[in-house]
Short mmCIF file of C-alpha atoms in Angstrom, two decimals:
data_model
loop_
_atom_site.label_atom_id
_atom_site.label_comp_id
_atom_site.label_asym_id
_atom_site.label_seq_id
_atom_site.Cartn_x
_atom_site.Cartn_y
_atom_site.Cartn_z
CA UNK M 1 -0.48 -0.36 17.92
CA UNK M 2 1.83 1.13 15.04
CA UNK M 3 0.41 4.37 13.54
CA UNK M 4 1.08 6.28 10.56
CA UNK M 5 -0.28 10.20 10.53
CA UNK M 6 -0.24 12.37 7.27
CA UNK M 7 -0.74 15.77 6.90
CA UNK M 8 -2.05 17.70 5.51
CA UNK M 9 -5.33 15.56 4.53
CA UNK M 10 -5.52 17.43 1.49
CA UNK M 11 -3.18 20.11 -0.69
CA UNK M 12 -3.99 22.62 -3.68
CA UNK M 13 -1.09 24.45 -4.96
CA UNK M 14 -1.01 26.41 -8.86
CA UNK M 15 2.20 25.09 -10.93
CA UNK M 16 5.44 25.82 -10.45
CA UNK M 17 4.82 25.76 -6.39
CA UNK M 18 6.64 23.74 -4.05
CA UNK M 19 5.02 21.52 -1.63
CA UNK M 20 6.27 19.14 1.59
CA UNK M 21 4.14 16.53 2.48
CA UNK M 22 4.39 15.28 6.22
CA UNK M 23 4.21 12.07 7.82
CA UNK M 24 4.81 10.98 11.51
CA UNK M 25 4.60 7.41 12.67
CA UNK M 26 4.27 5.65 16.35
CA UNK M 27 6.88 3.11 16.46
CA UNK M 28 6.76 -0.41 18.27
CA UNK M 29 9.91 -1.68 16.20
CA UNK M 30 10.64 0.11 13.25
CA UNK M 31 12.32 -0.79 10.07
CA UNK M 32 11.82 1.59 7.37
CA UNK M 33 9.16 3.94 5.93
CA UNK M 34 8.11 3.63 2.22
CA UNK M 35 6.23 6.66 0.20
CA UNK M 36 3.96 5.58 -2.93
CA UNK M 37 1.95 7.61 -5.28
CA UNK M 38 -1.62 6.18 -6.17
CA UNK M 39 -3.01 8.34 -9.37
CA UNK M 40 -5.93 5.81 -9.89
CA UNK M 41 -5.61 2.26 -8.39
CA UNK M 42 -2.01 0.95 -8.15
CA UNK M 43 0.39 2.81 -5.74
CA UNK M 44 3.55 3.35 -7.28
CA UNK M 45 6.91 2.88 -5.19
CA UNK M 46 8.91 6.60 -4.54
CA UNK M 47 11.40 5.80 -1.60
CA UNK M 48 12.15 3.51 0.80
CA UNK M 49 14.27 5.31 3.92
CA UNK M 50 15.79 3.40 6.76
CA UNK M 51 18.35 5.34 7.67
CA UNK M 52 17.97 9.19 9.63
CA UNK M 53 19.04 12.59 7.79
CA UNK M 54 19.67 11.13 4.58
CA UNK M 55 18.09 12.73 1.86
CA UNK M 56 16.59 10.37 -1.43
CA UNK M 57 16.09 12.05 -4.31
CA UNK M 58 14.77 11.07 -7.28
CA UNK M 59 14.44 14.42 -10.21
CA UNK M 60 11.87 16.81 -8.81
CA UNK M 61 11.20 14.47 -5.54
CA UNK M 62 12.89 14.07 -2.60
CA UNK M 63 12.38 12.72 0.90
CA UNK M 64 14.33 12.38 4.22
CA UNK M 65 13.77 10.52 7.69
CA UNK M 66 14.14 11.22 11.13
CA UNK M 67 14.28 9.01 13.03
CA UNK M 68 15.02 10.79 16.48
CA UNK M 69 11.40 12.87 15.79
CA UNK M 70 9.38 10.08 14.19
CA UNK M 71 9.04 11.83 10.64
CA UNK M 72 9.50 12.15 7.16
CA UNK M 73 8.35 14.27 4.90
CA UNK M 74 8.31 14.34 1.19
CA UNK M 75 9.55 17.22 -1.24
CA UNK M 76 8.27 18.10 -4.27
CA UNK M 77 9.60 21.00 -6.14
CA UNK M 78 8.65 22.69 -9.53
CA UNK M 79 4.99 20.86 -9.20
CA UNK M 80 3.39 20.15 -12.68
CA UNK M 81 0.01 18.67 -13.45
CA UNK M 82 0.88 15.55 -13.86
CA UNK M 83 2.31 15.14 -9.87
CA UNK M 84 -1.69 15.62 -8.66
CA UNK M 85 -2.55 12.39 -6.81
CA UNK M 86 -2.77 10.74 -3.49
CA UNK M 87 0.55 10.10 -1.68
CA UNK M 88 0.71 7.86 0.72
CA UNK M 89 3.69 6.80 3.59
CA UNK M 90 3.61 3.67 5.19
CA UNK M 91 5.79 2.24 8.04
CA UNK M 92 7.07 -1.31 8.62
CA UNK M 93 7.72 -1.98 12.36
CA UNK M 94 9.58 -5.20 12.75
CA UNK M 95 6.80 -7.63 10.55
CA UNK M 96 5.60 -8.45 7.52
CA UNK M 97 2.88 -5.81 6.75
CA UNK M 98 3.00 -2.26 6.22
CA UNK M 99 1.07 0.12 8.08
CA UNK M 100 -0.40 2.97 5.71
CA UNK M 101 -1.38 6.85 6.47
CA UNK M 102 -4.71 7.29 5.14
CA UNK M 103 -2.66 9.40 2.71
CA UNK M 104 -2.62 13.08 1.27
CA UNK M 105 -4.50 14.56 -1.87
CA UNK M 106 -2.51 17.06 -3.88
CA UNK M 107 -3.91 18.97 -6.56
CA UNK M 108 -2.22 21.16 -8.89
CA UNK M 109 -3.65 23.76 -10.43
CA UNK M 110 -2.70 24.76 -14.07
CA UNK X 1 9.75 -7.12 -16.79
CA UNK X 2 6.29 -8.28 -15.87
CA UNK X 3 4.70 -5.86 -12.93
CA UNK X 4 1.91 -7.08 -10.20
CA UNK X 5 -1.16 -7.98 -12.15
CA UNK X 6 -4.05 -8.86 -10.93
CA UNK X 7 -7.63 -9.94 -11.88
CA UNK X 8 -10.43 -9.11 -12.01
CA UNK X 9 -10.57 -4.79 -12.95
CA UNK X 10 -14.12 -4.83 -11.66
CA UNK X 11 -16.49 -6.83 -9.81
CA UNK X 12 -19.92 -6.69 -9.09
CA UNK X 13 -21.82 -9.13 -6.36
CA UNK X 14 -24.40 -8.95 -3.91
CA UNK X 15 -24.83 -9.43 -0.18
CA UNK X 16 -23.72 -12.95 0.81
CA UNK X 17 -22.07 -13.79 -2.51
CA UNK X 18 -18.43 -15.11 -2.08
CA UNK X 19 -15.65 -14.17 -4.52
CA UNK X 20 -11.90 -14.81 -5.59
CA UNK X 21 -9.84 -12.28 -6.09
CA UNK X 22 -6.38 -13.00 -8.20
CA UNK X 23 -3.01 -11.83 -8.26
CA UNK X 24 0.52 -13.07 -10.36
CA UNK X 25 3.54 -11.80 -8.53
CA UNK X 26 6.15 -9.46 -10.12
CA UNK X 27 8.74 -11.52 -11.80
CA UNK X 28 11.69 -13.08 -9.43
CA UNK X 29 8.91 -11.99 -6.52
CA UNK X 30 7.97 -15.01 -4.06
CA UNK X 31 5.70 -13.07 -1.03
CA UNK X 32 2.69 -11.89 -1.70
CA UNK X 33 0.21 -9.41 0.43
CA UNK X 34 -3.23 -8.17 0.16
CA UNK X 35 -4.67 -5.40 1.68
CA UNK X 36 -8.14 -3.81 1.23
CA UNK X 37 -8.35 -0.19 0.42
CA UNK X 38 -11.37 1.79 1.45
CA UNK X 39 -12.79 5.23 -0.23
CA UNK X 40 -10.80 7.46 1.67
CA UNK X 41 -8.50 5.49 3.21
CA UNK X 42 -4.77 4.00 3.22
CA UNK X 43 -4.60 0.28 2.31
CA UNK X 44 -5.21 -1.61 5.10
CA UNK X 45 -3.10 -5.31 5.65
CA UNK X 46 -5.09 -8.54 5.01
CA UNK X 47 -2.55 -11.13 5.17
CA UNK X 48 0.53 -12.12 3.82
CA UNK X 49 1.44 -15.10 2.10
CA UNK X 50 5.12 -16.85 1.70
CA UNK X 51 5.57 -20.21 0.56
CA UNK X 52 2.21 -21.30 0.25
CA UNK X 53 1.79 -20.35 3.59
CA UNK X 54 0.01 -17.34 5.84
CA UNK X 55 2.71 -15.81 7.50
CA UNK X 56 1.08 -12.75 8.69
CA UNK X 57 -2.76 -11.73 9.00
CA UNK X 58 -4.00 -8.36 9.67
CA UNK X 59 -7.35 -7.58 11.86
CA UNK X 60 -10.00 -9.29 9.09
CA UNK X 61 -12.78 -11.66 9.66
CA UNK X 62 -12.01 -15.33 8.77
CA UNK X 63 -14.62 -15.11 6.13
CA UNK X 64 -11.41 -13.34 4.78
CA UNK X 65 -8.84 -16.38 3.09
CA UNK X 66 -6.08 -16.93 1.07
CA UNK X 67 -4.05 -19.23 -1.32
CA UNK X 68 -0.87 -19.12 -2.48
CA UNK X 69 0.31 -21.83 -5.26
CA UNK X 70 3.73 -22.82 -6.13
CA UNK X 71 4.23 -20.32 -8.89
CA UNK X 72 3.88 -17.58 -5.94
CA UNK X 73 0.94 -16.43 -7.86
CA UNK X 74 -2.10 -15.78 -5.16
CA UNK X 75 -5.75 -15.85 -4.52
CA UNK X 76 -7.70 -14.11 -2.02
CA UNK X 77 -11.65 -15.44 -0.63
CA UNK X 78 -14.19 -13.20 0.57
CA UNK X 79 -17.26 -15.27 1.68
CA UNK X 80 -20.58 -14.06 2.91
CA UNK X 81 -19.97 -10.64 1.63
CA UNK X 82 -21.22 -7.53 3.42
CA UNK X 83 -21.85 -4.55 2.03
CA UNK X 84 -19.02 -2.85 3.91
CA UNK X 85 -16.65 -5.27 2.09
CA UNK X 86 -17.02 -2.95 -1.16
CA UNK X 87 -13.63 -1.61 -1.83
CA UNK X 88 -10.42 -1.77 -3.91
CA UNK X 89 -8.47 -4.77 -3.07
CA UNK X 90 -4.56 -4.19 -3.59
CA UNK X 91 -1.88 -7.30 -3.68
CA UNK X 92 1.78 -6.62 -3.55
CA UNK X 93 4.62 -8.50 -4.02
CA UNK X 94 8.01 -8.59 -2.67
CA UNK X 95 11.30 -10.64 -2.51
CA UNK X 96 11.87 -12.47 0.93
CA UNK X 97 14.99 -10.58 2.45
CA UNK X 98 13.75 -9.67 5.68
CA UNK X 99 10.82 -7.18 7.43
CA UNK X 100 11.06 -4.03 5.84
CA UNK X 101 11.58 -5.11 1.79
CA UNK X 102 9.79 -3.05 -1.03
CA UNK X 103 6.36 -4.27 -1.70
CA UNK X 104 4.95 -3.54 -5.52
CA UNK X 105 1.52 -3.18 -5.83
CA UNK X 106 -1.19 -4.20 -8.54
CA UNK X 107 -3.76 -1.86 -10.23
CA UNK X 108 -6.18 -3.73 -7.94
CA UNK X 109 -9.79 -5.07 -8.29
CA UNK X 110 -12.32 -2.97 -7.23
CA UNK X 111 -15.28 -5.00 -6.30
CA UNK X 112 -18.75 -3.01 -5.29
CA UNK X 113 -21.18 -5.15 -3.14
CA UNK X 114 -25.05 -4.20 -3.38
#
């Protein structure tokens, strides 16, 4: 059955830090793997990679695949206040649905 | 450019209730998908719905159902609700190109069963 691992569960890290969120995956046919940030209810759409070793970026946030190890992780530099929230990955394997980690907490403190 | 919206914000029933959830595609959209969201937890897959049919269903009871009409808007059933059905319920859309495509989520309806 397709799995999707985060770690760590949860994160605290003062301003300014830099932090790398993980995620690993089991694949039975995958197709890409999708990062979202959920503050309050809706997750909100970061990057979608499909291809290995090539990075996304998108101002302070970045993210890369590989697809040899089964990873990404998820890059965020200079953290401010506003970036504390739940991140989740999730992995689509060949169908419709995606398949979510149950995600990672960060909190920044001021 | 109209998002994912979806309605209701809250909801409040009791054990054995039923109740529709509702969700409008983002504009130019035509698949939707719901998944439930537990405290805690990643969003877990419902089903998936693609012209006005269920094209994919996830590992939920049949008291678990779904509607889509031919505006691509969507409607998801609960019947004979249990308490452990209390949760956020998500719906994204997406644009039919293939396994894999962007899905946009809603802010979700958050229904609490007592």
């Amino acid at each position: 059955e397709d799995k999707v691992v985060q770690s760590p569960l949860s994160l605290v890290v003062h301003e300014g830090d830099t932090v790398t969120l993980n995620c690993s995956y089991e694949v039975t046919n995958f197709r890409s793997l999708l990062w979202y940030k959920q503050e309050k209810k809706a997750p909100t759409f970061l990057f979608m990679l499909t291809s290995s070793g090539i990075e996304k970026k998108s101002g302070r946030l970045s993210s890369i695949l590989d697809k040899k190890e089964l990873f990404s992780i998820l890059n965020i530099t200079a953290t401010q206040t506003g970036d504390s929230a739940i991140y989740l990955c999730a992995g689509s394997f060949g169908n419709e649905k995606l398949t979510f980690g149950t995600g990672t907490r960060l909190t920044i403190i001021p | 450019d109209a998002g994912v919206t979806q309605s209701p914000t809250h909801l409040i029933k009791t054990r054995g209730q039923q109740v529709t959830l509702r969700c409008s595609p983002k504009s130019g959209h035509d698949t939707v998908s719901w998944y439930q969201q537990a405290l805690g937890q990643g969003p877990q897959f419902i089903f998936q719905y693609y012209e006005e049919e269920e094209r994919q269903r996830g590992n939920f009871p049949d008291r678990f159902s779904g509607h889509q009409f031919p505006n691509y808007s969507s409607e998801l059933n609960v019947n004979a609700l249990l308490l452990g059905d209390s949760a956020l319920y998500l719906c994204a859309s997406s644009l039919d190109l293939g396994p894999g495509e962007t899905q946009y989520f809603g802010p979700g309806t958050r229904l609490l069963v007592l």
